Coordinates of N, CA and C in Angstrom, one line a residue:
Chain T
D205 N 0.8 -1.2 0.0 CA 0.0 0.0 0.0 C 0.9 1.2 0.0
V206 N 0.7 2.1 -1.0 CA 1.5 3.3 -1.1 C 1.2 4.2 0.0
K207 N 2.2 5.0 0.4 CA 2.1 5.8 1.6 C 2.8 7.1 1.6
V208 N 2.2 8.1 2.2 CA 2.9 9.3 2.6 C 2.9 9.3 4.2
T209 N 4.1 9.3 4.7 CA 4.2 9.2 6.2 C 4.7 10.5 6.8
Q210 N 4.0 11.0 7.7 CA 4.4 12.2 8.5 C 4.9 11.7 9.8
S211 N 6.0 12.2 10.3 CA 6.7 11.6 11.4 C 5.9 11.7 12.7
S212 N 5.2 12.7 12.9 CA 4.5 12.9 14.2 C 3.0 13.2 13.9
R213 N 2.1 12.6 14.7 CA 0.7 13.0 14.6 C 0.4 14.3 15.4
Y214 N 1.1 14.4 16.6 CA 0.9 15.5 17.5 C 2.3 16.0 17.9
L215 N 2.4 17.4 18.0 CA 3.6 18.0 18.5 C 3.2 19.2 19.3
V216 N 3.9 19.4 20.4 CA 3.8 20.6 21.2 C 5.1 21.3 21.3
K217 N 5.3 22.5 20.8 CA 6.5 23.2 20.9 C 6.4 24.6 21.5
R218 N 7.5 25.1 21.9 CA 7.5 26.4 22.6 C 7.7 27.5 21.6
T219 N 7.2 28.7 21.8 CA 7.4 29.9 21.0 C 9.0 30.1 20.9
G220 N 9.4 30.3 19.7 CA 10.8 30.6 19.4 C 11.6 29.4 19.0
E221 N 11.1 28.2 19.3 CA 11.8 27.0 18.9 C 11.9 26.8 17.4
K222 N 12.9 26.1 16.9 CA 13.0 25.7 15.5 C 12.4 24.3 15.4
V223 N 11.4 24.2 14.5 CA 10.6 23.0 14.4 C 10.8 22.3 13.1
F224 N 11.0 21.0 13.1 CA 11.1 20.3 11.8 C 9.9 19.3 11.7
L225 N 9.2 19.4 10.6 CA 8.1 18.4 10.3 C 8.6 17.6 9.1
E226 N 8.6 16.3 9.3 CA 9.2 15.4 8.3 C 8.1 14.7 7.5
C227 N 8.3 14.5 6.2 CA 7.4 13.8 5.4 C 8.2 12.9 4.4
V228 N 7.7 11.6 4.4 CA 8.4 10.6 3.5 C 7.4 9.9 2.7
Q229 N 7.6 9.8 1.4 CA 6.7 9.0 0.5 C 7.5 7.9 -0.2
D230 N 6.8 6.8 -0.4 CA 7.4 5.6 -1.0 C 7.0 5.3 -2.4
M231 N 6.5 6.4 -3.1 CA 5.9 6.1 -4.4 C 6.8 6.7 -5.5
D232 N 8.0 7.1 -5.2 CA 8.9 7.7 -6.2 C 8.3 8.9 -6.9
H233 N 7.4 9.7 -6.2 CA 6.8 10.9 -6.8 C 7.8 12.0 -6.9
E234 N 7.7 12.8 -8.0 CA 8.6 13.9 -8.1 C 8.0 15.1 -7.3
N235 N 6.7 15.3 -7.2 CA 6.1 16.4 -6.6 C 5.8 16.2 -5.1
M236 N 6.1 17.1 -4.3 CA 5.7 17.0 -2.9 C 5.2 18.4 -2.4
F237 N 4.3 18.4 -1.5 CA 3.6 19.7 -1.1 C 3.5 19.7 0.4
W238 N 3.5 20.9 1.0 CA 3.1 21.1 2.4 C 2.0 22.1 2.4
Y239 N 0.9 21.7 3.1 CA -0.3 22.6 3.3 C -0.5 22.8 4.8
R240 N -1.1 23.8 5.2 CA -1.6 23.9 6.6 C -3.2 24.1 6.5
Q241 N -3.8 23.5 7.5 CA -5.3 23.5 7.5 C -5.8 24.2 8.7
D242 N -6.6 25.2 8.6 CA -7.1 25.9 9.8 C -8.6 26.0 9.6
P243 N -9.4 26.0 10.7 CA -10.8 26.1 10.7 C -11.3 27.4 10.0
G244 N -12.2 27.3 9.0 CA -12.7 28.5 8.3 C -11.8 29.0 7.2
L245 N -10.6 28.4 7.1 CA -9.6 28.9 6.1 C -9.3 27.8 5.1
G246 N -9.7 26.6 5.4 CA -9.4 25.5 4.5 C -7.9 25.1 4.4
L247 N -7.5 24.6 3.3 CA -6.1 24.2 3.1 C -5.4 25.3 2.4
R248 N -4.2 25.7 2.8 CA -3.4 26.7 2.2 C -2.0 26.2 1.9
L249 N -1.6 26.4 0.7 CA -0.3 25.8 0.3 C 0.9 26.7 0.8
I250 N 1.8 26.0 1.5 CA 3.0 26.7 2.1 C 4.1 26.7 1.1
Y251 N 4.6 25.5 0.7 CA 5.7 25.3 -0.2 C 5.4 24.0 -1.0
F252 N 6.0 23.9 -2.2 CA 6.1 22.7 -2.9 C 7.4 22.5 -3.6
S253 N 7.6 21.3 -4.1 CA 8.9 20.9 -4.7 C 8.6 20.0 -5.9
Y254 N 9.3 20.3 -7.0 CA 9.2 19.5 -8.2 C 10.1 18.3 -8.2
D255 N 11.3 18.5 -7.5 CA 12.3 17.5 -7.6 C 13.3 17.8 -6.5
V256 N 14.3 16.9 -6.4 CA 15.3 17.1 -5.4 C 15.9 18.4 -5.5
K257 N 16.1 19.1 -4.4 CA 16.7 20.4 -4.2 C 15.9 21.5 -4.9
M258 N 14.8 21.2 -5.4 CA 13.9 22.3 -6.0 C 12.8 22.6 -5.0
K259 N 12.5 23.9 -4.9 CA 11.4 24.3 -4.1 C 10.8 25.6 -4.6
E260 N 9.5 25.7 -4.4 CA 8.7 26.8 -4.8 C 7.8 27.3 -3.7
K261 N 7.7 28.6 -3.6 CA 6.8 29.2 -2.6 C 5.4 29.0 -3.0
G262 N 4.5 28.7 -2.0 CA 3.1 28.6 -2.2 C 2.5 29.9 -1.8
D263 N 1.3 29.9 -1.3 CA 0.5 31.1 -0.9 C 0.9 31.7 0.4
I264 N 1.4 30.9 1.3 CA 1.8 31.5 2.6 C 3.1 31.0 3.1
P265 N 4.2 31.3 2.5 CA 5.5 30.8 2.8 C 6.2 31.5 4.0
E266 N 5.7 32.6 4.4 CA 6.3 33.4 5.5 C 6.4 32.7 6.8
G267 N 7.6 32.7 7.3 CA 7.9 32.0 8.6 C 8.2 30.5 8.4
Y268 N 8.3 30.0 7.2 CA 8.6 28.6 6.9 C 9.7 28.5 5.9
S269 N 10.4 27.4 5.9 CA 11.3 27.0 4.9 C 11.2 25.5 4.7
V270 N 11.8 25.0 3.6 CA 11.7 23.6 3.3 C 13.0 23.1 2.9
S271 N 13.1 21.7 2.9 CA 14.3 21.1 2.5 C 14.0 19.8 1.7
R272 N 14.6 19.6 0.6 CA 14.3 18.3 -0.2 C 15.7 17.9 -0.7
E273 N 16.4 17.1 0.2 CA 17.7 16.6 -0.2 C 17.6 15.2 -0.8
K274 N 16.5 14.5 -0.6 CA 16.3 13.2 -1.2 C 14.9 13.2 -1.8
K275 N 14.7 12.5 -2.9 CA 13.4 12.5 -3.6 C 12.3 12.1 -2.6
E276 N 12.5 11.2 -1.7 CA 11.4 10.7 -0.9 C 11.0 11.5 0.3
R277 N 11.9 12.5 0.6 CA 11.7 13.2 1.9 C 11.6 14.7 1.6
F278 N 10.6 15.3 2.2 CA 10.3 16.7 2.1 C 10.1 17.3 3.5
S279 N 10.9 18.1 4.0 CA 10.9 18.6 5.4 C 10.4 20.1 5.4
L280 N 9.5 20.3 6.3 CA 9.0 21.7 6.6 C 9.7 22.2 7.8
I281 N 10.2 23.4 7.8 CA 10.9 24.0 8.9 C 10.3 25.3 9.3
L282 N 10.0 25.3 10.6 CA 9.5 26.6 11.2 C 10.7 27.2 11.9
E283 N 11.3 28.3 11.3 CA 12.5 28.8 11.8 C 12.5 29.3 13.3
S284 N 11.4 29.9 13.6 CA 11.2 30.4 15.0 C 9.7 30.3 15.3
A285 N 9.2 29.2 15.9 CA 7.8 28.9 16.0 C 7.1 30.0 16.7
S286 N 5.9 30.4 16.2 CA 5.0 31.3 16.9 C 3.6 30.7 17.1
T287 N 2.9 31.3 18.0 CA 1.5 30.8 18.3 C 0.6 30.8 17.1
N288 N 0.8 31.7 16.1 CA -0.1 31.7 15.0 C 0.3 30.6 13.9
Q289 N 1.3 29.8 14.3 CA 1.6 28.7 13.4 C 1.0 27.4 14.0
T290 N 0.3 27.5 15.1 CA -0.5 26.4 15.6 C -1.5 26.0 14.5
S291 N -1.5 24.7 14.1 CA -2.3 24.3 12.9 C -2.1 22.8 12.7
M292 N -2.9 22.3 11.8 CA -2.7 21.0 11.2 C -1.9 21.1 9.9
Y293 N -0.8 20.4 9.9 CA 0.1 20.4 8.7 C -0.1 19.1 7.9
L294 N -0.3 19.3 6.6 CA -0.6 18.1 5.8 C 0.5 18.1 4.7
C295 N 1.1 17.0 4.5 CA 2.0 16.7 3.4 C 1.3 15.9 2.3
A296 N 1.7 16.1 1.1 CA 1.1 15.4 0.0 C 2.2 15.2 -1.1
S297 N 1.9 14.1 -1.9 CA 2.8 13.9 -3.1 C 2.0 13.5 -4.3
S298 N 2.6 13.7 -5.5 CA 1.9 13.3 -6.7 C 3.0 13.1 -7.8
P299 N 2.6 12.3 -8.8 CA 3.5 12.2 -9.9 C 3.4 13.6 -10.7
P300 N 4.4 13.9 -11.5 CA 4.3 15.1 -12.3 C 3.3 14.9 -13.4
R301 N 2.8 16.1 -13.9 CA 2.0 16.0 -15.1 C 2.8 15.5 -16.3
A302 N 2.2 14.5 -17.0 CA 3.0 13.9 -18.1 C 2.0 13.7 -19.3
Q303 N 2.4 14.1 -20.4 CA 1.6 13.9 -21.6 C 0.1 14.3 -21.4
G304 N 0.0 15.5 -20.7 CA -1.3 16.0 -20.5 C -2.1 15.3 -19.4
V305 N -1.6 14.3 -18.8 CA -2.3 13.6 -17.8 C -1.9 14.1 -16.4
T306 N -2.9 14.4 -15.6 CA -2.6 14.9 -14.2 C -3.1 13.9 -13.2
Y307 N -2.6 13.9 -12.0 CA -3.0 12.9 -11.0 C -3.4 13.5 -9.8
G308 N -4.2 12.8 -9.0 CA -4.5 13.2 -7.6 C -3.4 13.1 -6.7
Y309 N -3.5 13.8 -5.6 CA -2.5 13.8 -4.5 C -2.7 12.6 -3.6
T310 N -1.7 12.1 -3.0 CA -1.7 11.2 -1.9 C -1.3 12.0 -0.6
F311 N -2.1 12.1 0.4 CA -1.8 12.8 1.6 C -1.3 11.9 2.7
G312 N -0.5 12.5 3.6 CA -0.2 11.9 4.9 C -1.4 12.2 5.8
S313 N -1.2 11.6 7.0 CA -2.3 11.7 8.0 C -2.3 13.0 8.8
G314 N -1.3 13.8 8.6 CA -1.3 15.1 9.2 C -0.5 15.2 10.5
T315 N 0.0 16.3 10.8 CA 0.7 16.6 12.1 C 0.0 17.8 12.7
R316 N -0.6 17.6 13.9 CA -1.3 18.7 14.6 C -0.2 19.3 15.5
L317 N 0.2 20.5 15.1 CA 1.2 21.3 15.9 C 0.6 22.3 16.7
T318 N 1.0 22.3 18.0 CA 0.5 23.4 18.9 C 1.8 24.1 19.4
V319 N 1.8 25.4 19.2 CA 2.9 26.2 19.7 C 2.4 27.0 20.9
V320 N 3.1 26.8 22.0 CA 2.7 27.5 23.3 C 3.7 28.5 23.7
Chain V
S121 N -4.1 31.3 -2.9 CA -5.4 31.9 -2.8 C -6.5 30.8 -3.0
Q122 N -7.6 30.9 -2.3 CA -8.7 30.0 -2.3 C -9.5 30.2 -3.6
Q123 N -9.5 29.2 -4.4 CA -10.3 29.3 -5.7 C -11.7 28.6 -5.5
G124 N -11.6 27.3 -5.1 CA -12.8 26.6 -5.0 C -13.6 26.9 -3.8
E125 N -14.9 27.0 -4.0 CA -15.8 27.3 -2.8 C -16.9 26.3 -2.8
E126 N -17.0 25.5 -1.8 CA -18.0 24.5 -1.7 C -19.3 25.0 -1.1
D127 N -20.4 24.4 -1.5 CA -21.7 24.8 -1.0 C -22.6 23.5 -0.9
P128 N -23.2 23.2 0.2 CA -23.3 24.0 1.4 C -22.0 23.8 2.2
Q129 N -21.9 24.6 3.3 CA -20.8 24.4 4.2 C -21.0 23.2 5.1
A130 N -22.3 22.9 5.3 CA -22.6 21.7 6.1 C -23.9 21.1 5.6
L131 N -24.0 19.8 5.7 CA -25.1 19.0 5.1 C -25.4 17.8 6.0
S132 N -26.6 17.7 6.5 CA -27.0 16.5 7.3 C -28.2 15.8 6.6
I133 N -28.0 14.5 6.4 CA -29.1 13.8 5.7 C -29.2 12.4 6.4
Q134 N -30.3 11.7 6.0 CA -30.5 10.4 6.6 C -29.8 9.3 5.7
E135 N -29.4 8.3 6.4 CA -28.7 7.2 5.7 C -29.6 6.7 4.6
G136 N -29.0 6.4 3.5 CA -29.8 5.9 2.3 C -30.2 7.0 1.3
E137 N -30.2 8.2 1.8 CA -30.5 9.4 0.9 C -29.3 9.7 0.1
N138 N -29.5 10.5 -0.9 CA -28.4 11.0 -1.8 C -27.9 12.3 -1.2
A139 N -26.6 12.6 -1.4 CA -26.0 13.8 -0.9 C -25.4 14.5 -2.1
T140 N -25.7 15.8 -2.2 CA -25.1 16.6 -3.3 C -24.4 17.8 -2.8
M141 N -23.2 17.9 -3.2 CA -22.3 19.1 -2.8 C -21.9 19.8 -4.1
N142 N -21.8 21.1 -4.0 CA -21.4 21.9 -5.1 C -20.1 22.7 -4.9
C143 N -19.4 23.0 -6.0 CA -18.2 23.7 -6.0 C -18.1 24.7 -7.1
S144 N -17.8 25.9 -6.7 CA -17.6 27.0 -7.8 C -16.2 27.4 -7.7
Y145 N -15.7 27.8 -8.9 CA -14.3 28.3 -9.0 C -14.2 29.5 -9.9
K146 N -13.0 30.1 -10.0 CA -13.0 31.4 -10.6 C -12.2 31.5 -11.9
T147 N -11.2 30.7 -12.0 CA -10.3 30.8 -13.2 C -10.4 29.5 -14.1
S148 N -9.8 29.6 -15.2 CA -9.8 28.4 -16.1 C -9.0 27.3 -15.4
I149 N -9.5 26.1 -15.6 CA -8.8 25.0 -15.0 C -8.4 23.9 -15.9
N150 N -7.4 23.1 -15.5 CA -7.0 21.9 -16.3 C -7.9 20.7 -15.8
N151 N -8.1 20.6 -14.5 CA -8.9 19.6 -14.0 C -9.5 20.0 -12.6
L152 N -10.5 19.3 -12.1 CA -11.0 19.5 -10.8 C -11.1 18.2 -10.1
Q153 N -10.7 18.2 -8.8 CA -10.7 17.0 -8.1 C -11.5 17.1 -6.8
W154 N -12.0 16.0 -6.3 CA -12.7 15.9 -5.1 C -12.0 15.0 -4.1
Y155 N -11.9 15.5 -2.8 CA -11.3 14.7 -1.8 C -12.2 14.6 -0.6
R156 N -12.0 13.6 0.2 CA -12.7 13.4 1.4 C -11.7 13.4 2.6
Q157 N -12.1 14.0 3.7 CA -11.3 14.0 4.9 C -12.1 13.6 6.1
N158 N -11.7 12.5 6.7 CA -12.3 12.1 8.0 C -11.7 12.9 9.1
S159 N -12.5 13.0 10.2 CA -12.1 13.9 11.2 C -10.7 13.7 11.7
G160 N -9.8 14.8 11.7 CA -8.5 14.7 12.2 C -7.5 13.9 11.4
R161 N -7.9 13.6 10.1 CA -7.0 12.8 9.3 C -6.6 13.5 8.0
G162 N -5.8 12.9 7.2 CA -5.4 13.4 5.9 C -6.5 13.3 4.9
L163 N -6.3 13.9 3.8 CA -7.3 13.9 2.7 C -7.1 12.7 1.8
V164 N -8.2 12.1 1.3 CA -8.2 11.0 0.4 C -8.8 11.4 -0.9
H165 N -8.0 11.1 -2.0 CA -8.5 11.5 -3.3 C -9.6 10.6 -3.7
L166 N -10.7 11.2 -4.2 CA -11.9 10.5 -4.6 C -12.0 10.3 -6.1
I167 N -11.9 11.5 -6.8 CA -12.2 11.4 -8.3 C -11.6 12.7 -8.9
L168 N -11.2 12.6 -10.1 CA -10.7 13.7 -10.9 C -11.5 13.8 -12.2
I169 N -11.8 15.0 -12.6 CA -12.5 15.2 -13.8 C -11.8 16.3 -14.6
R170 N -11.5 16.0 -15.9 CA -10.7 16.9 -16.7 C -11.6 18.0 -17.3
S171 N -11.0 19.1 -17.7 CA -11.8 20.2 -18.2 C -12.6 19.9 -19.4
N172 N -12.2 18.9 -20.2 CA -13.0 18.5 -21.4 C -14.0 17.4 -21.1
E173 N -14.2 17.0 -19.9 CA -15.2 16.0 -19.5 C -16.4 16.7 -18.8
R174 N -17.5 16.2 -18.9 CA -18.7 16.8 -18.3 C -19.3 15.9 -17.2
E175 N -19.0 14.7 -17.2 CA -19.5 13.8 -16.1 C -18.6 12.6 -15.9
K176 N -18.5 12.2 -14.7 CA -17.7 11.0 -14.4 C -18.3 10.2 -13.2
H177 N -18.1 8.9 -13.3 CA -18.7 8.1 -12.2 C -17.6 7.2 -11.6
S178 N -17.7 7.0 -10.3 CA -16.9 6.0 -9.6 C -17.6 5.5 -8.5
G179 N -18.1 4.2 -8.6 CA -18.9 3.6 -7.6 C -20.2 4.4 -7.3
R180 N -20.3 4.8 -6.1 CA -21.5 5.6 -5.7 C -21.3 7.1 -5.9
L181 N -20.2 7.5 -6.5 CA -19.9 8.9 -6.7 C -20.2 9.2 -8.2
R182 N -20.8 10.4 -8.3 CA -21.0 11.0 -9.7 C -20.6 12.5 -9.6
V183 N -19.7 12.8 -10.5 CA -19.2 14.2 -10.5 C -19.6 14.8 -11.9
T184 N -20.0 16.0 -11.8 CA -20.3 16.8 -13.1 C -19.4 18.0 -13.1
L185 N -19.2 18.5 -14.3 CA -18.4 19.7 -14.4 C -19.0 20.6 -15.5
D186 N -19.2 21.8 -15.2 CA -19.8 22.8 -16.2 C -18.8 23.9 -16.2
T187 N -17.9 23.9 -17.2 CA -16.9 24.9 -17.3 C -17.4 26.3 -17.7
S188 N -18.6 26.3 -18.3 CA -19.2 27.6 -18.7 C -19.6 28.3 -17.4
K189 N -20.1 27.6 -16.5 CA -20.5 28.2 -15.2 C -19.4 28.1 -14.1
K190 N -18.3 27.5 -14.5 CA -17.2 27.3 -13.5 C -17.8 26.7 -12.2
S191 N -18.4 25.5 -12.4 CA -18.9 24.9 -11.2 C -18.9 23.3 -11.4
S192 N -18.9 22.6 -10.3 CA -18.9 21.2 -10.3 C -19.8 20.7 -9.2
S193 N -20.3 19.5 -9.3 CA -21.1 18.9 -8.2 C -20.6 17.5 -8.0
L194 N -20.7 17.1 -6.7 CA -20.4 15.8 -6.3 C -21.7 15.2 -5.7
L195 N -22.1 14.0 -6.3 CA -23.3 13.3 -5.8 C -22.8 12.0 -5.2
I196 N -23.2 11.8 -4.0 CA -23.0 10.5 -3.3 C -24.4 9.8 -3.2
T197 N -24.6 8.7 -3.9 CA -25.8 8.0 -3.8 C -25.9 7.0 -2.7
A198 N -27.1 6.7 -2.2 CA -27.3 5.7 -1.2 C -26.3 5.9 -0.1
S199 N -26.4 7.0 0.6 CA -25.3 7.4 1.6 C -25.3 6.4 2.7
R200 N -24.1 6.2 3.3 CA -23.9 5.4 4.5 C -23.3 6.2 5.6
A201 N -23.4 5.7 6.8 CA -22.8 6.4 8.0 C -21.3 6.6 7.8
A202 N -20.6 5.7 7.1 CA -19.2 5.9 6.9 C -18.9 7.0 5.9
D203 N -19.9 7.5 5.2 CA -19.6 8.7 4.3 C -19.5 10.0 5.1
T204 N -19.8 10.0 6.4 CA -19.7 11.2 7.2 C -18.2 11.6 7.2
A205 N -18.0 12.8 6.7 CA -16.7 13.4 6.5 C -16.8 14.8 5.9
S206 N -15.7 15.4 5.8 CA -15.6 16.7 5.0 C -15.2 16.4 3.6
Y207 N -15.8 17.1 2.7 CA -15.5 16.9 1.3 C -15.0 18.2 0.7
F208 N -13.9 18.1 -0.1 CA -13.2 19.3 -0.6 C -13.1 19.2 -2.1
C209 N -13.4 20.3 -2.8 CA -13.0 20.3 -4.2 C -11.6 21.0 -4.4
A210 N -10.9 20.7 -5.4 CA -9.6 21.2 -5.6 C -9.4 21.4 -7.1
T211 N -8.8 22.5 -7.4 CA -8.7 22.8 -8.9 C -7.2 23.0 -9.2
R212 N -6.9 22.6 -10.4 CA -5.5 22.8 -11.0 C -5.7 23.8 -12.1
P213 N -5.1 25.0 -12.0 CA -5.2 26.0 -13.1 C -4.7 25.4 -14.4
S214 N -5.3 25.9 -15.5 CA -4.8 25.5 -16.8 C -3.5 26.2 -17.1
G215 N -2.8 25.7 -18.1 CA -1.5 26.3 -18.4 C -0.4 25.5 -17.8
G216 N 0.8 25.8 -18.1 CA 1.9 25.1 -17.5 C 2.3 25.5 -16.1
G217 N 3.5 25.1 -15.7 CA 3.9 25.5 -14.4 C 3.5 24.5 -13.3
A218 N 3.3 25.1 -12.2 CA 3.1 24.2 -11.0 C 2.0 23.3 -11.1
D219 N 2.2 22.1 -10.4 CA 1.1 21.2 -10.3 C 0.3 21.4 -9.0
G220 N 0.5 22.5 -8.3 CA -0.2 22.8 -7.1 C -1.7 22.9 -7.2
L221 N -2.4 22.3 -6.3 CA -3.9 22.4 -6.3 C -4.3 23.5 -5.3
T222 N -5.4 24.1 -5.6 CA -6.0 25.1 -4.8 C -7.3 24.4 -4.2
F223 N -7.4 24.4 -2.9 CA -8.6 23.7 -2.3 C -9.6 24.7 -1.8
G224 N -10.9 24.3 -1.8 CA -11.9 25.0 -1.2 C -11.9 24.8 0.3
K225 N -12.9 25.3 1.0 CA -13.0 25.2 2.5 C -13.8 24.0 2.9
G226 N -14.5 23.3 2.0 CA -15.1 22.1 2.3 C -16.5 22.1 2.7
T227 N -17.2 21.0 2.5 CA -18.5 20.7 2.9 C -18.5 19.6 4.0
H228 N -19.0 19.9 5.2 CA -19.1 18.9 6.2 C -20.4 18.1 6.1
L229 N -20.3 16.8 5.8 CA -21.4 16.0 5.5 C -21.6 15.0 6.7
I230 N -22.8 15.0 7.2 CA -23.2 14.1 8.3 C -24.3 13.2 7.9
I231 N -24.1 11.9 8.0 CA -25.1 10.9 7.6 C -25.7 10.4 8.9
Q232 N -27.0 10.7 9.1 CA -27.7 10.3 10.3 C -28.2 8.8 10.1
P233 N -27.9 8.0 11.1 CA -28.3 6.5 11.0 C -29.8 6.4 11.1

């Protein structure tokens, strides 16, 4: 069964800490994505990556960075956590568009981060 | 930016009834997708419809797409308690570039036993 695995289901961190959220996929997908999900705001794209060492800003990249050193792993980094980054973080992957064919995303189970 | 907007925000029906959810979007799209999310979990891909398609079926799911009205609907027939979840539409803009999807805020569906 193909999977996107997020390393933690729940995390509690203190304001100012550097936080790493890890995501690993076993489907050899080129594309990987980080979203955050908040009540009333839906899912918002933070960063995405087409390939190893490639990254692109999404709609709300401020306060975040990412790392993609290996194809299967996409890390989201909160440089200095703040309370307004308390949220559900969702990682997803997909194959790239090829010959006009696009594919759905496979999501991880999410990490619920609380910053206190 | 949020492109897809689902309607209604919440829907409660009896088991066995059909559930219909709608999605409107603003710009030209390559495809539109529907996802389900059970409480506190990740999203699960349900169905994808391309911009040149008008209707698609998958099991108890039926999706329609009207690009002239920039809208889509998801119909779940013969609903079951296990269908209780939030449902999101997501659009991929037409043209090249990013494969990133833009999600709506979702419809919360409750199936009453």
